[in-house]
CSV table of C-alpha atoms in Angstrom, one decimal:
chain,number,residue,atom,x,y,z
A,1391,ASP,CA,108.5,-6.9,-98.1
A,1392,ALA,CA,105.4,-8.3,-100.4
A,1393,GLY,CA,103.3,-5.9,-98.7
A,1394,VAL,CA,99.6,-6.8,-97.0
A,1395,ILE,CA,98.3,-10.0,-98.4
A,1396,GLN,CA,94.9,-10.8,-98.4
A,1397,SER,CA,93.0,-14.0,-99.6
A,1398,PRO,CA,90.6,-14.5,-101.4
A,1399,ARG,CA,90.6,-11.8,-103.8
A,1400,HIS,CA,86.8,-13.0,-105.0
A,1401,GLU,CA,84.5,-14.6,-102.9
A,1402,VAL,CA,80.9,-15.8,-104.1
A,1403,THR,CA,78.9,-17.4,-101.8
A,1404,GLU,CA,75.4,-18.5,-100.6
A,1405,MET,CA,73.8,-17.0,-97.9
A,1406,GLY,CA,74.2,-18.9,-94.5
A,1407,GLN,CA,77.4,-20.3,-95.4
A,1408,GLU,CA,80.5,-19.4,-93.9
A,1409,VAL,CA,83.1,-17.0,-94.7
A,1410,THR,CA,86.5,-16.7,-93.8
A,1411,LEU,CA,88.9,-13.9,-95.0
A,1412,ARG,CA,92.4,-13.8,-94.4
A,1413,CYS,CA,95.0,-11.0,-93.6
A,1414,LYS,CA,99.1,-11.3,-93.8
A,1415,PRO,CA,100.3,-7.9,-92.5
A,1416,ILE,CA,103.7,-6.3,-93.2
A,1417,SER,CA,106.3,-8.3,-91.2
A,1418,GLY,CA,106.9,-5.9,-88.3
A,1419,HIS,CA,104.0,-4.2,-88.1
A,1420,ASP,CA,102.5,-3.7,-84.7
A,1421,TYR,CA,98.7,-2.7,-85.7
A,1422,LEU,CA,96.4,-4.1,-87.9
A,1423,PHE,CA,93.1,-3.3,-89.0
A,1424,TRP,CA,89.9,-4.9,-90.8
A,1425,TYR,CA,87.7,-2.2,-92.8
A,1426,ARG,CA,84.6,-2.7,-94.9
A,1427,GLN,CA,83.9,-0.6,-97.9
A,1428,THR,CA,80.6,0.0,-99.5
A,1429,MET,CA,79.5,3.0,-101.6
A,1430,MET,CA,76.3,3.7,-99.5
A,1431,ARG,CA,78.5,3.6,-96.2
A,1432,GLY,CA,82.0,4.2,-97.3
A,1433,LEU,CA,85.2,2.8,-95.3
A,1434,GLU,CA,84.1,2.0,-92.2
A,1435,LEU,CA,86.5,0.4,-89.2
A,1436,LEU,CA,85.4,-2.6,-87.9
A,1437,ILE,CA,88.0,-4.1,-85.5
A,1438,TYR,CA,91.8,-3.4,-84.6
A,1439,PHE,CA,94.7,-5.3,-83.2
A,1440,ASN,CA,97.8,-3.8,-80.9
A,1441,ASN,CA,100.2,-6.6,-80.6
A,1442,ASN,CA,97.9,-9.9,-81.6
A,1443,VAL,CA,95.0,-7.8,-79.0
A,1444,PRO,CA,92.1,-6.7,-79.9
A,1445,ILE,CA,91.8,-3.1,-79.0
A,1446,ASP,CA,88.6,-1.8,-80.1
A,1447,ASP,CA,85.8,-3.9,-82.0
A,1448,SER,CA,82.8,-1.4,-81.3
A,1449,GLY,CA,82.6,-1.5,-85.5
A,1450,MET,CA,81.8,-5.1,-85.9
A,1451,PRO,CA,78.2,-5.0,-87.1
A,1452,GLU,CA,76.9,-7.9,-85.3
A,1453,ASP,CA,78.0,-11.0,-83.7
A,1454,ARG,CA,77.8,-13.1,-87.0
A,1455,PHE,CA,81.2,-11.2,-87.2
A,1456,SER,CA,84.4,-12.5,-85.4
A,1457,ALA,CA,88.0,-11.5,-86.0
A,1458,LYS,CA,91.4,-13.5,-84.8
A,1459,MET,CA,95.1,-12.8,-84.5
A,1460,PRO,CA,96.7,-16.1,-83.4
A,1461,ASN,CA,100.1,-14.5,-84.4
A,1462,ALA,CA,101.9,-11.6,-85.6
A,1463,SER,CA,101.7,-12.6,-88.9
A,1464,PHE,CA,97.8,-14.0,-89.4
A,1465,SER,CA,94.3,-12.5,-88.8
A,1466,THR,CA,91.5,-13.9,-89.9
A,1467,LEU,CA,87.8,-12.2,-90.5
A,1468,LYS,CA,84.6,-14.4,-90.0
A,1469,ILE,CA,81.2,-14.2,-91.1
A,1470,GLN,CA,79.2,-17.1,-90.1
A,1471,PRO,CA,76.1,-17.4,-91.1
A,1472,SER,CA,76.7,-14.8,-94.2
A,1473,GLU,CA,73.7,-12.7,-95.7
A,1474,PRO,CA,73.7,-10.5,-98.7
A,1475,ARG,CA,73.8,-7.0,-97.0
A,1476,ASP,CA,77.5,-8.3,-95.9
A,1477,SER,CA,78.3,-8.0,-99.5
A,1478,ALA,CA,81.5,-5.5,-99.8
A,1479,VAL,CA,85.1,-5.1,-100.0
A,1480,TYR,CA,86.7,-6.2,-97.2
A,1481,PHE,CA,90.1,-4.6,-96.5
A,1482,CYS,CA,93.2,-5.3,-94.0
A,1483,ALA,CA,95.6,-2.7,-93.4
A,1484,SER,CA,98.6,-2.7,-90.9
A,1485,SER,CA,100.8,-0.2,-89.8
A,1486,LEU,CA,103.7,0.3,-87.2
A,1487,ARG,CA,104.0,2.9,-84.5
A,1488,SER,CA,106.3,1.5,-81.8
A,1489,GLY,CA,110.1,0.3,-82.2
A,1490,THR,CA,112.0,0.4,-85.6
A,1491,GLY,CA,110.6,-2.4,-87.5
A,1492,GLY,CA,113.8,-3.0,-89.2
A,1493,ASN,CA,115.4,-0.6,-92.0
A,1494,ALA,CA,112.2,-1.0,-94.3
A,1495,PHE,CA,109.6,0.9,-92.3
A,1496,LYS,CA,110.0,3.5,-89.6
A,1497,ASN,CA,107.3,4.1,-87.0
A,1498,THR,CA,105.3,7.0,-87.9
A,1499,GLY,CA,101.7,4.8,-88.1
A,1500,GLU,CA,101.4,5.1,-91.7
A,1501,LEU,CA,98.9,3.0,-92.5
A,1502,PHE,CA,99.6,-0.1,-95.6
A,1503,PHE,CA,96.3,-1.4,-97.3
A,1504,GLY,CA,96.1,-4.7,-98.7
A,1505,GLU,CA,94.0,-5.5,-102.4
A,1506,GLY,CA,91.1,-6.3,-100.5
A,1507,SER,CA,88.6,-9.1,-100.3
A,1508,ARG,CA,85.4,-8.5,-102.8
A,1509,LEU,CA,82.6,-10.5,-101.1
A,1510,THR,CA,79.2,-11.3,-103.0
A,1511,VAL,CA,76.6,-13.1,-100.9
A,1512,LEU,CA,73.8,-14.4,-103.0
B,1448,LYS,CA,83.5,10.4,-80.6
B,1449,GLN,CA,85.7,11.5,-83.9
B,1450,GLU,CA,83.8,12.1,-87.1
B,1451,VAL,CA,85.9,12.8,-90.2
B,1452,THR,CA,84.2,15.0,-93.2
B,1453,GLN,CA,85.0,15.6,-97.0
B,1454,ILE,CA,84.4,18.2,-99.0
B,1455,PRO,CA,83.2,18.4,-101.6
B,1456,ALA,CA,81.9,15.0,-102.5
B,1457,ALA,CA,82.7,15.3,-106.2
B,1458,LEU,CA,85.0,17.9,-108.1
B,1459,SER,CA,85.6,18.2,-111.7
B,1460,VAL,CA,88.4,20.2,-113.2
B,1461,PRO,CA,90.2,20.9,-116.6
B,1462,GLU,CA,93.7,19.5,-117.0
B,1463,GLY,CA,96.3,21.8,-115.8
B,1464,GLU,CA,94.2,23.2,-112.5
B,1465,ASN,CA,95.7,23.7,-108.9
B,1466,LEU,CA,92.8,22.3,-106.8
B,1467,VAL,CA,92.2,22.0,-103.0
B,1468,LEU,CA,90.8,19.3,-101.5
B,1469,ASN,CA,88.9,19.2,-97.7
B,1470,CYS,CA,88.7,17.2,-94.6
B,1471,SER,CA,87.6,18.1,-91.6
B,1472,PHE,CA,87.4,16.3,-88.0
B,1473,THR,CA,85.7,17.0,-85.0
B,1474,ASP,CA,88.6,15.7,-82.0
B,1475,SER,CA,91.7,17.6,-82.2
B,1476,ALA,CA,93.5,15.2,-80.0
B,1477,ILE,CA,95.2,13.1,-83.1
B,1478,TYR,CA,98.5,10.9,-83.4
B,1479,ASN,CA,98.6,11.5,-87.5
B,1480,LEU,CA,96.4,12.4,-90.4
B,1481,GLN,CA,96.9,10.5,-93.9
B,1482,TRP,CA,95.7,11.5,-97.4
B,1483,PHE,CA,95.3,8.4,-99.7
B,1484,ARG,CA,94.2,7.6,-103.2
B,1485,GLN,CA,92.1,4.9,-104.4
B,1486,ASP,CA,91.5,4.2,-107.9
B,1487,PRO,CA,87.9,2.1,-109.3
B,1488,GLY,CA,88.1,-1.1,-107.9
B,1489,LYS,CA,91.6,-1.2,-106.1
B,1490,GLY,CA,93.0,-0.8,-102.7
B,1491,LEU,CA,94.2,2.4,-100.7
B,1492,THR,CA,97.4,3.7,-101.7
B,1493,SER,CA,99.3,6.0,-99.4
B,1494,LEU,CA,100.1,9.6,-100.3
B,1495,LEU,CA,100.9,11.7,-97.3
B,1496,LEU,CA,101.3,11.5,-93.6
B,1497,ILE,CA,101.7,14.4,-91.3
B,1498,GLN,CA,102.4,13.6,-87.7
B,1499,SER,CA,100.1,15.9,-85.0
B,1500,SER,CA,103.4,17.7,-84.5
B,1501,GLN,CA,103.8,19.0,-88.1
B,1502,ARG,CA,102.2,21.7,-90.5
B,1503,GLU,CA,102.6,20.1,-93.7
B,1504,GLN,CA,104.2,17.5,-96.2
B,1505,THR,CA,104.7,18.0,-99.6
B,1506,SER,CA,105.3,14.9,-102.5
B,1507,GLY,CA,105.6,16.3,-106.0
B,1508,ARG,CA,102.7,18.3,-106.8
B,1509,LEU,CA,101.2,17.4,-103.9
B,1510,ASN,CA,101.5,19.2,-100.5
B,1511,ALA,CA,98.9,18.6,-97.4
B,1512,SER,CA,98.6,20.9,-94.7
B,1513,LEU,CA,97.0,20.6,-90.9
B,1514,ASP,CA,95.8,22.9,-88.4
B,1515,LYS,CA,95.0,21.0,-85.3
B,1516,SER,CA,92.9,23.7,-83.6
B,1517,SER,CA,90.9,24.6,-86.1
B,1518,GLY,CA,90.4,20.8,-87.0
B,1519,ARG,CA,91.2,20.9,-91.1
B,1520,SER,CA,93.7,19.2,-93.3
B,1521,THR,CA,93.8,20.5,-96.8
B,1522,LEU,CA,95.4,18.2,-99.7
B,1523,TYR,CA,96.4,20.6,-102.7
B,1524,ILE,CA,97.2,19.2,-105.8
B,1525,ALA,CA,99.2,21.7,-108.3
B,1526,ALA,CA,98.9,21.4,-112.1
B,1527,SER,CA,96.7,18.6,-112.5
B,1528,GLN,CA,96.6,15.8,-114.8
B,1529,PRO,CA,94.0,13.3,-116.0
B,1530,GLY,CA,96.1,10.8,-114.1
B,1531,ASP,CA,95.0,12.4,-111.3
B,1532,SER,CA,91.4,11.2,-111.4
B,1533,ALA,CA,90.8,8.7,-108.5
B,1534,THR,CA,88.9,8.7,-105.0
B,1535,TYR,CA,91.0,11.0,-102.2
B,1536,LEU,CA,90.4,10.1,-99.0
B,1537,CYS,CA,91.7,11.4,-95.4
B,1538,ALA,CA,92.3,9.4,-92.0
B,1539,VAL,CA,92.6,10.7,-88.9
B,1540,SER,CA,94.1,8.3,-85.9
B,1541,ASN,CA,94.1,8.9,-82.6
B,1542,GLN,CA,96.7,8.3,-79.7
B,1543,GLY,CA,95.0,4.7,-79.1
B,1544,GLY,CA,95.9,3.4,-82.8
B,1545,LYS,CA,91.8,3.9,-83.9
B,1546,LEU,CA,92.2,5.3,-87.5
B,1547,ILE,CA,88.7,6.7,-89.0
B,1548,PHE,CA,88.1,8.0,-92.6
B,1549,GLY,CA,86.4,10.5,-94.6
B,1550,GLN,CA,83.6,9.3,-97.1
B,1551,GLY,CA,86.4,10.8,-100.1
B,1552,THR,CA,86.2,13.2,-103.0
B,1553,GLU,CA,86.2,11.9,-106.1
B,1554,LEU,CA,88.0,13.6,-108.2
B,1555,SER,CA,87.8,14.0,-112.2
B,1556,VAL,CA,90.8,16.0,-114.4
B,1557,LYS,CA,89.1,16.6,-117.8
B,1558,PRO,CA,91.8,16.4,-120.7
């Protein structure tokens, strides 16, 4: 498996524009997480899904942020409208807790991260 | 609400020294605890995972311990090398799947 795949890797946009970040979790994983990392606040959990259903979105900063997981292999994090204070690295991660997930991964709940999407809002 | 604290925030040691990084958490009802490494500008790499029923895990020069009752975990690095320089983060997961990170310890190993 290729691991967790995020796109774009880098995004530079102007204030007020819509930003969409994408994530493909590891095949067979049943949990998906979105985190935001900044120097000031460290790694913040924004939202996580279990079997495509949002479980806890209490970390989403405000209504400008929304996340979806239409199927088990794809999730998006959208910011509309974007603001300079949204500039950060956004990470997607996935894990497996239930079932066997095939031979490659055990259901230990071990978290695997993507490389991140670095967002700069001017 | 689970809170995860890592001490120290930064650590500088000479090459070859053994060192200990600390992680504490406020809610002992955890599912597992995981240690990660992050190099500058990169993503997070999983180092060790300890299930709630386990007391420690080892991988090469790394050993992680877990004491749920006191809400503590330590990451022991033996015979440190300059290549170990990175930020080390611990994360605690609860039964519902929520995973919270500490602020990390920035480690610098001097040649």
